[in-house]
Coordinates of C-alpha atoms and ligand atoms in Angstrom, one line a residue:
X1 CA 6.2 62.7 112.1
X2 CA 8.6 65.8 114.1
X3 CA 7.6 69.4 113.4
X4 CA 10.6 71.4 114.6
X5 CA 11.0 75.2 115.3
X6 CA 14.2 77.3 114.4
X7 CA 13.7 79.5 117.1
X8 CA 16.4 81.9 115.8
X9 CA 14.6 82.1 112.3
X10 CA 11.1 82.3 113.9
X11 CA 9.8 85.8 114.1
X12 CA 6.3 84.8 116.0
X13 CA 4.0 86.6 114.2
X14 CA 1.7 83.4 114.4
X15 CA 0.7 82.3 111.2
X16 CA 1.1 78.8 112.2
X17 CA -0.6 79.2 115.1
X18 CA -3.5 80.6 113.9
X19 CA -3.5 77.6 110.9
X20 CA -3.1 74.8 113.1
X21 CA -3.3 76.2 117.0
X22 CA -4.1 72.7 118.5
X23 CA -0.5 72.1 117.6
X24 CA 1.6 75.6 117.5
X25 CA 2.1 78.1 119.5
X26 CA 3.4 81.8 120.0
X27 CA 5.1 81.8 123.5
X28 CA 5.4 85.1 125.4
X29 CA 9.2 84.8 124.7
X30 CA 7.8 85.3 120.5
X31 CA 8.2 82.4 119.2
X32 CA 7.0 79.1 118.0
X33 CA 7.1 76.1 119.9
X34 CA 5.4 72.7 118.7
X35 CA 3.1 70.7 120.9
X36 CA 4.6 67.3 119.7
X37 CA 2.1 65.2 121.7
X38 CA -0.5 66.8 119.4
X39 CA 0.9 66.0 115.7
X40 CA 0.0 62.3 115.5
X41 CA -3.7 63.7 116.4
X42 CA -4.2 65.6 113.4
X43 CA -4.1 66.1 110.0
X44 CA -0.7 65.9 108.5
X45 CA -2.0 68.4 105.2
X46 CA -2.9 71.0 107.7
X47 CA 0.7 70.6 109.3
X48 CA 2.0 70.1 106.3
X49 CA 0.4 73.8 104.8
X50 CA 1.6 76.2 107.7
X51 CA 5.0 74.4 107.8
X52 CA 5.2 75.5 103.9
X53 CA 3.0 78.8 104.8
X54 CA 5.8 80.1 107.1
X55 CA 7.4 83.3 105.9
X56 CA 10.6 83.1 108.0
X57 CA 11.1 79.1 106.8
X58 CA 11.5 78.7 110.6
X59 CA 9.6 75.6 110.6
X60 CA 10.8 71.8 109.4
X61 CA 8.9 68.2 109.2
X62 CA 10.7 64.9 109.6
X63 CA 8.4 62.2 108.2
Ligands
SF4_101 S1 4.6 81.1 111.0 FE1 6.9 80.8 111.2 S2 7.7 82.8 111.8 FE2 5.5 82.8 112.2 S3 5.3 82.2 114.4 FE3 5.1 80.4 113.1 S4 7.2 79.5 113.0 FE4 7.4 81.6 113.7

């Protein structure tokens, strides 16, 4: 599985950081970036929620 950012939709408020922060996070630019190495490791329904949970619908999954 891929979790990818829009960067130009992303508005880095840091919901999906805060939801899942082993695998997103908020970069002093403000935005998203995905620790990719990290998404095997963990639970794809948690991934799966903040992906769905973010309000800007900057965030994608490629199973
Ligand atoms: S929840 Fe969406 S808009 Fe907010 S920081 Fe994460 S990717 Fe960006």
């Amino acid at each position: 599985m891929k979790v990818l950012v829009d960067g130009s939709m992303c508005v880095g408020h840091g919901l999906c950081e805060a939801a899942v922060p082993e695998v997103f996070e908020v970069t002093d630019e403000g935005f998203a970036t995905v620790r990719q190495g990290e998404v095997a490791n963990t639970d794809p329904d948690r991934i799966r929620s903040a992906v769905n949970s973010c309000p800007a619908c900057a965030l994608t999954m490629e199973e």
